[in-house]
Coordinates of C-alpha atoms (C1' of nucleotides) in Angstrom, one line a residue:
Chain Y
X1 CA 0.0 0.0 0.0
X2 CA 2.6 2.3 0.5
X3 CA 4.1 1.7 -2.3
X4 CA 4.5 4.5 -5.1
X5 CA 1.1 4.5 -7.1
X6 CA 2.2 7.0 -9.5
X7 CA 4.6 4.7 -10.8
X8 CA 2.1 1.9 -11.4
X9 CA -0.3 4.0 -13.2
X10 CA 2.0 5.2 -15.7
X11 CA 1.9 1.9 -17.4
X12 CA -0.6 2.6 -19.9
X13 CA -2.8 6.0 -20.4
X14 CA -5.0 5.2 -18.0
X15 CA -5.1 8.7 -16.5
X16 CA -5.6 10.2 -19.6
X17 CA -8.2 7.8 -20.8
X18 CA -10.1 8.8 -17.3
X19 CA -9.8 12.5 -17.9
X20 CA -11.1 12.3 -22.1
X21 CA -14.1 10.1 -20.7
X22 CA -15.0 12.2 -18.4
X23 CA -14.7 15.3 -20.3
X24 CA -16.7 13.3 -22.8
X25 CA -20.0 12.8 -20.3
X26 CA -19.8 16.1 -18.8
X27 CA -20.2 17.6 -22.3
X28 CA -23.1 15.1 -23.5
X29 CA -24.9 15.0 -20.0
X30 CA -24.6 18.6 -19.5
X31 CA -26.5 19.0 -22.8
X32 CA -28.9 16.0 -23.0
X33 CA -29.6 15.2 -19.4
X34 CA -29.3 12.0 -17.3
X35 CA -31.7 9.7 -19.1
X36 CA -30.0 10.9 -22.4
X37 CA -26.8 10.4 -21.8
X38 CA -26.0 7.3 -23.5
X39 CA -22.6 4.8 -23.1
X40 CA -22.4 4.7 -26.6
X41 CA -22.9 8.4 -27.1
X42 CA -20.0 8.9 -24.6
X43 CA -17.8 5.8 -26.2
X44 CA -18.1 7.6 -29.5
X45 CA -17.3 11.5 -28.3
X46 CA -14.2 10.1 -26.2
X47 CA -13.0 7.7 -28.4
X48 CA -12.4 4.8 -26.3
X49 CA -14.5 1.4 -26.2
X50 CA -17.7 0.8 -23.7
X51 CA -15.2 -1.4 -21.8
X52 CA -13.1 1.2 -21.1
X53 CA -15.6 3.4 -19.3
X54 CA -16.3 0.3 -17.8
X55 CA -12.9 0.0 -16.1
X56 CA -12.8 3.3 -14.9
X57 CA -16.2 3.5 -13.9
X58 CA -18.4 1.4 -11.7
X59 CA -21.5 1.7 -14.2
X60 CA -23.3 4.9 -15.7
X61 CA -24.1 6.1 -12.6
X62 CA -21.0 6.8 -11.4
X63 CA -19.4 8.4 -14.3
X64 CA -22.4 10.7 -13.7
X65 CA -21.8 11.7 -10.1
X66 CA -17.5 11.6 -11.1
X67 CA -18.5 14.6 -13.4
X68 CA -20.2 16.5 -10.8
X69 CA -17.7 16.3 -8.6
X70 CA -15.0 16.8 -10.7
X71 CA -16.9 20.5 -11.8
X72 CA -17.4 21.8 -8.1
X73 CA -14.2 23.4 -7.9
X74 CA -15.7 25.8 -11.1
X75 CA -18.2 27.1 -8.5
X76 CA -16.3 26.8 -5.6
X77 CA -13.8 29.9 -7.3
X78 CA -16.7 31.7 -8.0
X79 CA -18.3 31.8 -4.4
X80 CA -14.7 34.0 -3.0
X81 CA -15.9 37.5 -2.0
X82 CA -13.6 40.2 -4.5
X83 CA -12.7 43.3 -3.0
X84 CA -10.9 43.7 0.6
X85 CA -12.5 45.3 4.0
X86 CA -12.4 49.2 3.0
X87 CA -14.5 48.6 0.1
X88 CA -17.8 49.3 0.3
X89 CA -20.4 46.1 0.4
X90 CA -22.8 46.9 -2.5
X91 CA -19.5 47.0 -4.8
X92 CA -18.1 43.7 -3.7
X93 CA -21.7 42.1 -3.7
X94 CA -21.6 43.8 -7.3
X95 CA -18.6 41.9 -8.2
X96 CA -19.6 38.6 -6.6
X97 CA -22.4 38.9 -8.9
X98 CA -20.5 39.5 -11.6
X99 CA -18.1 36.8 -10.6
X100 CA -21.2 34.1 -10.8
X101 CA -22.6 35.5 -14.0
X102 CA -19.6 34.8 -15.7
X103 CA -19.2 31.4 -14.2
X104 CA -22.6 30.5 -15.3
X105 CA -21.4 31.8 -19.1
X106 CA -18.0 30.1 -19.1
X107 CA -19.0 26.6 -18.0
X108 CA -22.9 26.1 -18.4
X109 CA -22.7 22.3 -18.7
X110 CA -22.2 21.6 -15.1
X111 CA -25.0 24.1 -13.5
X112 CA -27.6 22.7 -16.5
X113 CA -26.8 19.3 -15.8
X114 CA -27.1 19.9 -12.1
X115 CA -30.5 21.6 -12.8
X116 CA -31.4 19.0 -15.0
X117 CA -30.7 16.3 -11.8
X118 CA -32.5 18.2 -9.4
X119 CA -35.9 18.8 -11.3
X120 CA -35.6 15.3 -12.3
X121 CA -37.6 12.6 -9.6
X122 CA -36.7 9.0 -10.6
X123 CA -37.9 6.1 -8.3
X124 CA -34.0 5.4 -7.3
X125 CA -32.1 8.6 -6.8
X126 CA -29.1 9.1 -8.9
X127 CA -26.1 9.4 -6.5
X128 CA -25.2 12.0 -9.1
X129 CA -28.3 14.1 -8.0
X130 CA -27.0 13.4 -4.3
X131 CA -23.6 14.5 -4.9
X132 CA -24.6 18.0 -7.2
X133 CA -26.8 19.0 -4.0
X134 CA -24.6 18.4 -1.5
X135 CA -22.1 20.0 -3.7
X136 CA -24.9 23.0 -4.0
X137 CA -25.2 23.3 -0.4
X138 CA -21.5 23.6 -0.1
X139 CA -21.7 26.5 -2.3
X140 CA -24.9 27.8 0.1
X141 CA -22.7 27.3 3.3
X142 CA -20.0 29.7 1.5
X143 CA -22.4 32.1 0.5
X144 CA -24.2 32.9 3.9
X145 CA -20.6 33.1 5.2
X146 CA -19.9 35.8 2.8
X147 CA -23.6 37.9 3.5
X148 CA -22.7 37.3 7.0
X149 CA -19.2 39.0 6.9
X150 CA -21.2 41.7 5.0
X151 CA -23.8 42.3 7.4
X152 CA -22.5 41.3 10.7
X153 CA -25.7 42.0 13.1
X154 CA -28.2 40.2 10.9
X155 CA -29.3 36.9 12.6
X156 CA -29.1 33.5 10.9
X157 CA -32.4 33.2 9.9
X158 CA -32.3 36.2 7.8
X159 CA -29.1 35.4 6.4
X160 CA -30.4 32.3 5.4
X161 CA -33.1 34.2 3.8
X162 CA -31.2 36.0 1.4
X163 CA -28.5 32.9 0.7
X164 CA -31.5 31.1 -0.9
X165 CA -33.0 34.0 -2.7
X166 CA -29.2 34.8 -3.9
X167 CA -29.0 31.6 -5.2
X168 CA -32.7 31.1 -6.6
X169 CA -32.3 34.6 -8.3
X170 CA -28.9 32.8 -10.2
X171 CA -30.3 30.0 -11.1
X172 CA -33.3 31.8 -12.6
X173 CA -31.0 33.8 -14.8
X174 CA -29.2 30.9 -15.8
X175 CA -31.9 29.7 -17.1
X176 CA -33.5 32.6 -18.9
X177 CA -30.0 32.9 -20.4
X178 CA -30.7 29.5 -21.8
X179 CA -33.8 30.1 -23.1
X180 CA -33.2 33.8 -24.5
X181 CA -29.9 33.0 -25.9
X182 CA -28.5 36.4 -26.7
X183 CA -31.1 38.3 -26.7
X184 CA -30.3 38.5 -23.4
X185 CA -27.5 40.4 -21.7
X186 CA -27.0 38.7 -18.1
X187 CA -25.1 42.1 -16.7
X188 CA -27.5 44.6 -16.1
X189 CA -29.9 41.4 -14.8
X190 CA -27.2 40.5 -11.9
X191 CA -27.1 44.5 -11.3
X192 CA -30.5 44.1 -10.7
X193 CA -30.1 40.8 -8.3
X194 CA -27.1 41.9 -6.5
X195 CA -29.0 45.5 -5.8
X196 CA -32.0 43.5 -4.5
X197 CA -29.7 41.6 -2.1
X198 CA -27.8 44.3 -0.9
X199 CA -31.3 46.1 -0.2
X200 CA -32.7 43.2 1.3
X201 CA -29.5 42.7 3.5
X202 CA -30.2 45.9 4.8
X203 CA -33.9 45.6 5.5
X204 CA -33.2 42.8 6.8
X205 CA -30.8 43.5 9.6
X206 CA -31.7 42.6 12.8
X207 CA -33.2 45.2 15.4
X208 CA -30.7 47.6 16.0
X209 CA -30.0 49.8 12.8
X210 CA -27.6 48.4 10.3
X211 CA -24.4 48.9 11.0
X212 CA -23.3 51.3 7.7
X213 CA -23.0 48.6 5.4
X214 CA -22.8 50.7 1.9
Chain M
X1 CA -75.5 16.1 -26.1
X2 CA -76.7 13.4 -23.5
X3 CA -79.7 12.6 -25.7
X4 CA -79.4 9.0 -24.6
X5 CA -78.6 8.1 -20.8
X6 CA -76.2 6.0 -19.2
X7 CA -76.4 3.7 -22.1
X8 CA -74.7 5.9 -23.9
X9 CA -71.3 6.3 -22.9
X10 CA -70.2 2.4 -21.8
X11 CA -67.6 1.9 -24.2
X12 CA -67.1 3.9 -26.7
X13 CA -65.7 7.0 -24.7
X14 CA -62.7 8.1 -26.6
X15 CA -63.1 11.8 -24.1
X16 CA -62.9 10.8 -21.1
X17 CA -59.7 8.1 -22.0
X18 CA -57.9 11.0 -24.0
X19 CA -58.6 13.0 -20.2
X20 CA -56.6 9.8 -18.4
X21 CA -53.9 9.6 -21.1
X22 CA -52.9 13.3 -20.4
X23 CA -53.3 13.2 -16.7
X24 CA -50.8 10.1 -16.5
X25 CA -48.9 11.5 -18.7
X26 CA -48.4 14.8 -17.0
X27 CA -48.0 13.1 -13.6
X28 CA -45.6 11.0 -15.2
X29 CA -43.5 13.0 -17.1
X30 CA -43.8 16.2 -14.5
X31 CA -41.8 13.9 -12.3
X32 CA -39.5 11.8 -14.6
X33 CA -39.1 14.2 -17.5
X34 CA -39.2 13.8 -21.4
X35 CA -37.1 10.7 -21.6
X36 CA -37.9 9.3 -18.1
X37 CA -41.8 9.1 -20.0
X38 CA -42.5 5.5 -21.1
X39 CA -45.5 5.1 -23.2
X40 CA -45.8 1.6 -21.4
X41 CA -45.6 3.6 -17.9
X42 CA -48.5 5.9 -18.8
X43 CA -50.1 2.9 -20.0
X44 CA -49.7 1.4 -16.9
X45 CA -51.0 4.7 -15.1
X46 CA -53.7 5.5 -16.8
X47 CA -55.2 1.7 -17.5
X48 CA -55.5 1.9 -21.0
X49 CA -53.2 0.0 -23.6
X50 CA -51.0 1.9 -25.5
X51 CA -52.7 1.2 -28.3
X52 CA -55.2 3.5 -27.0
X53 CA -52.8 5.9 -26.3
X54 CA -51.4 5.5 -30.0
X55 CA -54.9 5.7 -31.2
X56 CA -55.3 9.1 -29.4
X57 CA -51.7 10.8 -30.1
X58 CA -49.6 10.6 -32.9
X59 CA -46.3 9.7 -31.1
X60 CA -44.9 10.1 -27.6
X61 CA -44.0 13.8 -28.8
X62 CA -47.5 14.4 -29.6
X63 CA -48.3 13.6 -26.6
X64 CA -46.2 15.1 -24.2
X65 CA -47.0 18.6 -26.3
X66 CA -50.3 18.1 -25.6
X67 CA -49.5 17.7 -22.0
X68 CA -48.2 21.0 -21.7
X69 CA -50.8 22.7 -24.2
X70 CA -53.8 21.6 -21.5
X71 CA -51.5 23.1 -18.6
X72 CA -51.6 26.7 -19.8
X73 CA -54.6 27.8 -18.5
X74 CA -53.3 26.8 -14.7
X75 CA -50.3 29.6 -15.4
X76 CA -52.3 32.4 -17.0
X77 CA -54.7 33.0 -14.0
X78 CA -51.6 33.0 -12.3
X79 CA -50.9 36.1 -14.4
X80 CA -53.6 38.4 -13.7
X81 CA -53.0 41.0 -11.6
X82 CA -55.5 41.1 -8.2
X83 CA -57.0 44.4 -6.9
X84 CA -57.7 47.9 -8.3
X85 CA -56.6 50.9 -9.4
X86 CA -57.0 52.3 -6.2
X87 CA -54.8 50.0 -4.3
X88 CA -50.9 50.6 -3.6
X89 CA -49.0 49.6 -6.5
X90 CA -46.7 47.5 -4.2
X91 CA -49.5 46.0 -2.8
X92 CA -50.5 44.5 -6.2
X93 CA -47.4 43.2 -6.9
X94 CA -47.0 41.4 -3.3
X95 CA -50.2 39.9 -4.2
X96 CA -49.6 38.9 -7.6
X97 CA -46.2 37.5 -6.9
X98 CA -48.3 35.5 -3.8
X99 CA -50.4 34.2 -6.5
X100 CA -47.4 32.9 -8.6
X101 CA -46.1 31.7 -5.4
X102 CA -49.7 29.6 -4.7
X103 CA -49.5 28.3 -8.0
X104 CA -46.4 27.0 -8.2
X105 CA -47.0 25.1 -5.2
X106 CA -50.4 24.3 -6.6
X107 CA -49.7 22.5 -9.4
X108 CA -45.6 21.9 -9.7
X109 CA -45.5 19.3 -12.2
X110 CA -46.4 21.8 -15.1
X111 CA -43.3 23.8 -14.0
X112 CA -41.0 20.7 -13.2
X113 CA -41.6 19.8 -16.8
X114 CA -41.5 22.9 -18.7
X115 CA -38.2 23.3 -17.1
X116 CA -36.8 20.1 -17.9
X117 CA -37.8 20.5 -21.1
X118 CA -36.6 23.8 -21.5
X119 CA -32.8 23.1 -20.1
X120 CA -32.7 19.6 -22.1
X121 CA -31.3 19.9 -25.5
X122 CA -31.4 16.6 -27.7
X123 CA -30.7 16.7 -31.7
X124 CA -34.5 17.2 -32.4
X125 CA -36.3 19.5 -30.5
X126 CA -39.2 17.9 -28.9
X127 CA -42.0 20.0 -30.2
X128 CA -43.5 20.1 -26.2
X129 CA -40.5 22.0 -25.2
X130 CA -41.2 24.9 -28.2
X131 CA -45.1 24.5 -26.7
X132 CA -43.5 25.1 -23.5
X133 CA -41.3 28.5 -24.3
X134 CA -44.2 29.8 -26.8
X135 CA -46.5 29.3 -23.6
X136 CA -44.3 31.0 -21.6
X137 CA -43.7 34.2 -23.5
X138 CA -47.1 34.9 -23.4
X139 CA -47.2 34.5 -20.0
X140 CA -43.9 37.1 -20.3
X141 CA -45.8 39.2 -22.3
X142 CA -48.8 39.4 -20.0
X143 CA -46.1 40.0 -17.1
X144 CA -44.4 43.0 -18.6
X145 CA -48.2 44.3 -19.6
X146 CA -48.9 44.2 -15.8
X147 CA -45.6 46.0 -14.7
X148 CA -46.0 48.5 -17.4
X149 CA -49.1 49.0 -15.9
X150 CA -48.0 49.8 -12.6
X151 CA -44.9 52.0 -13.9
X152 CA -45.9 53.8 -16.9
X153 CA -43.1 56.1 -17.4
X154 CA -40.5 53.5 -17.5
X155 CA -39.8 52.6 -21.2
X156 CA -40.2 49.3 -22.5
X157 CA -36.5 47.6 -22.0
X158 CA -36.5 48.7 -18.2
X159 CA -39.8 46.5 -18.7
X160 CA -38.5 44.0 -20.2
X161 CA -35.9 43.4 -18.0
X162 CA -37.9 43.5 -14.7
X163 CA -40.2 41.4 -16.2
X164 CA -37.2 38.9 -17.1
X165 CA -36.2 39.3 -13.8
X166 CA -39.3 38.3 -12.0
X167 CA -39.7 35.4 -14.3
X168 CA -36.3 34.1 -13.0
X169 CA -36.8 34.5 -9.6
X170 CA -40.0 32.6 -10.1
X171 CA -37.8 29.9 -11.4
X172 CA -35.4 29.9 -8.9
X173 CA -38.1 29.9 -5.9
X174 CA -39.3 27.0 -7.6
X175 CA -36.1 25.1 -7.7
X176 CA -34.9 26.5 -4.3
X177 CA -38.6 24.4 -2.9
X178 CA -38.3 21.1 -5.4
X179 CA -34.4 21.0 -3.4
X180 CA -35.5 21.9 -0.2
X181 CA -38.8 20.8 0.2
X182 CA -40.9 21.4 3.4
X183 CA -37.8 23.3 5.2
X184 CA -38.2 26.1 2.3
X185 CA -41.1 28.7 3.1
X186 CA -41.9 30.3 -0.3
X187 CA -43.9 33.1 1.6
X188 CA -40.7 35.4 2.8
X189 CA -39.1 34.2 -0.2
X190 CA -41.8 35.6 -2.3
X191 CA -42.4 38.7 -0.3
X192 CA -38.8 39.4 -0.9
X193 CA -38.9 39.2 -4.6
X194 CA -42.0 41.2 -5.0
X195 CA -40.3 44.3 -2.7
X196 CA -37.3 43.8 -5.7
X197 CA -39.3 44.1 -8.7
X198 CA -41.1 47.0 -7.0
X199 CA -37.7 48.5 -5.6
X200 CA -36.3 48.2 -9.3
X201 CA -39.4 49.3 -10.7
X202 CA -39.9 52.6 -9.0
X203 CA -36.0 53.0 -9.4
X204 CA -36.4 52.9 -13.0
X205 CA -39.6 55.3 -13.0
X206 CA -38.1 57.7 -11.1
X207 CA -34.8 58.3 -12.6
X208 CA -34.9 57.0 -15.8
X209 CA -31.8 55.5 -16.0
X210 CA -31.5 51.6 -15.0
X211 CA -28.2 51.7 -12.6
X212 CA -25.3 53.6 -12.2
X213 CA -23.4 50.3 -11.5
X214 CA -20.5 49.9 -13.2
Chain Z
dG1 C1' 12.8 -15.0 -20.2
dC2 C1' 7.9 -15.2 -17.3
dA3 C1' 4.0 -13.7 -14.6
dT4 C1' 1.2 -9.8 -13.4
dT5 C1' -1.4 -5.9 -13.9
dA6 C1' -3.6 -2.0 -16.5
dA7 C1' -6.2 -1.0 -20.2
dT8 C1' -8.3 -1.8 -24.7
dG9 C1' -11.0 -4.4 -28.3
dT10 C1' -14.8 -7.4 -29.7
dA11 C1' -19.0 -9.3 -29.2
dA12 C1' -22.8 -10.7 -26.9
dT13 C1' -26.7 -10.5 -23.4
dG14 C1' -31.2 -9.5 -21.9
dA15 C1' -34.2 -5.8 -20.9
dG16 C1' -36.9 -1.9 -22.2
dC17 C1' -38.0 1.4 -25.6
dG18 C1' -41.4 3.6 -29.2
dT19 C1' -44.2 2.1 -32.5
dT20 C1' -47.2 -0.7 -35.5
dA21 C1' -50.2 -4.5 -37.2
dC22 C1' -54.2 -6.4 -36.6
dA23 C1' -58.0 -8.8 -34.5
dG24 C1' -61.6 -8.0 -31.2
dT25 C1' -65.4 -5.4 -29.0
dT26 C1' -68.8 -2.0 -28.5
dG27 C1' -72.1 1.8 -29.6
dT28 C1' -74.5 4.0 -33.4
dA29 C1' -76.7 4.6 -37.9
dG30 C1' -79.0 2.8 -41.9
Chain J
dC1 C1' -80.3 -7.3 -39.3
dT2 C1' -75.8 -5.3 -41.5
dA3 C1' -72.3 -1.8 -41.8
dC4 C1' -69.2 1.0 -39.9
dA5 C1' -66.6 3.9 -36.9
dA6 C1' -64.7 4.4 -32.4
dC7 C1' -62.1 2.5 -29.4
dT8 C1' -59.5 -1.6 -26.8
dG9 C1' -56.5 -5.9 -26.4
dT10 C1' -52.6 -8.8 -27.8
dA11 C1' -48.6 -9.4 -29.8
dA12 C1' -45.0 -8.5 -32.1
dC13 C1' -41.3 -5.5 -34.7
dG14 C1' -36.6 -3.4 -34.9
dC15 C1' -33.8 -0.8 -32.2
dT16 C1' -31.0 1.1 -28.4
dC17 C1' -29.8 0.7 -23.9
dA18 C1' -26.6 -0.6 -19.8
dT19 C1' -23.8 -4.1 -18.7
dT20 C1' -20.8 -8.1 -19.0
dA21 C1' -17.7 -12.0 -20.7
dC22 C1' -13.7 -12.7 -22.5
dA23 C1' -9.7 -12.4 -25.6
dT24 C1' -5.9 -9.2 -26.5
dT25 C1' -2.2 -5.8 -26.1
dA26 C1' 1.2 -3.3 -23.5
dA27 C1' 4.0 -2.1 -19.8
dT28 C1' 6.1 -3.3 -15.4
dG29 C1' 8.3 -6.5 -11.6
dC30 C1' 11.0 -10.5 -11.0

DNA sequence: GCATTAATGTAATGAGCGTTACAGTTGTAG
DNA sequence: CTACAACTGTAACGCTCATTACATTAATGC
């Protein structure tokens, strides 16, 4: 066991193969769903056999839930609050917008596959649906920690409040960007959600009056 | 039209089958999406064979459009705006965004699918998904008719893109309860997305100009 | 050299899919 | 009664699916 594995695994391109088949599913799955996602359609976009996939994956399954976990780390980077301290918090929620908006352009195979998993209901969950929301709620975590560091005397609950609302408001975008195509401009639309938040981070401050957070 | 009695409608009741195809068939495909539809599980759902179901729709496609086509009617009286003239113009939209908010919890499988359907991309558009975006830009339409209602000096792309706006956090307020289930309270959620639109409506009658962000 | 392991290639399995063919049944009209 | 149209029932078609069995190649350890 202790042996040096990265030695072993140079034997053939086994590491390469993994990384071309997975690249393969995440761009078929992010575009035709679960249920559409075929082996064969993967086989042929990738190159390699059925088998292969086989080796490297347990079944179809798991080559789903390996994509989604290989694609956090694109959201992850887009959840870090820009600015420093002395700016003032409608800019850097501004930017944090801005951040995810771009995100959401850059890479939208992993959110609309992620989407795609959630809406879906199946009589056995997909531990590919399991793994995007826990994934999801990572993200969530991240993001109440950021409004909270914003707007220090608000209580949980409130924080809470506006973490989902943040996150509903991006998916919602997301997904008229998808439908309008571009027809429609996604920058002045996050201006417009990251002033709503920082209003209703405001409003929403607990009790004693918000500590000048603009 | 019931110039005979009971007699009448024993067998040969081709309306009231066509009525079970399409409520299996939304059930069904609400949940389990365009794919995740079976002819042989609506067949199973509904009681009829699927001969019956091929007798009464040209092909699953067929079908599934229809499904959404009979749904419309459920969103558009979600679309009318309550109260009168004489009523706060915040109010209104409070109420009207507690409306969409009632619906959605109402009746989520119409949603659920049209969203699917709508993030989904296979080779050949399924002709329910262009139903499903030519349904919902009337219901746009509608939406933006309201709001220009409520703010008429604002020119028409500030209503368009509050109107875009509400749409998406409609969408996302949906996801954000299909993930979160009874632990998400649409209520507050709602009640903050209606002070937004109102916020960004008022901001855009009074000055004219959209943002001075960035 | 040989054995072992990683990975690929080939081919098949059985199940489920959408769809159709076609015979059977029932209500209505003539 | 017969004729016919509106359905329903049964059974199959060809196809794709996820998955597996198994032979084969290539690189490493001994």
């Amino acid at each position: 066991m202790t042996e040096s594995r990265s030695e072993r695994k140079r034997r053939a391109n086994g590491e390469e193969s993994r990384r071309r088949i997975l690249d393969a599913a995440a761009e078929v799955a992010g575009v035709r769903g679960y249920d559409g996602t075929s082996i064969a359609l993967v086989s042929e976009k990738c190159g390699l056999p059925a088998s292969s996939i086989y080796w490297h994956f347990k079944n179809k399954d798991d080559l789903i839930a390996a994509v989604i976990e290989r694609s956090f780390d694109i959201w992850a980077d887009a959840l870090t609050l820009p600015g420093d301290d002395t700016d003032p918090a409608r800019e850097r929620v501004t930017a944090l917008a801005g951040q995810v908006a771009k995100t959401l352009l850059d890479s939208p195979d992993f959110l609309r596959l992620g989407l795609m998993l959630t809406l879906e209901r199946r009589p056995e969950e997909p531990s590919a649906r399991r793994m995007f929301l826990q994934v999801r709620d990572v993200a969530r975590a991240r993001l109440a920690a950021v409004l909270a560091m914003l707007a220090p005397d608000a209580d949980r609950d409130a924080i809470d409040l506006v973490a989902t609302y943040a996150i509903a408001g991006a998916d919602g975008l997301f997904i008229a960007k998808e439908i309008g195509g571009d027809s429609v401009d996604l920058r002045p639309l996050f201006d417009l959600h990251a002033r709503a938040l920082h209003d209703a981070l405001t409003r929403l401050t607990a009790g004693g009056q918000a500590t000048e957070i603009s």
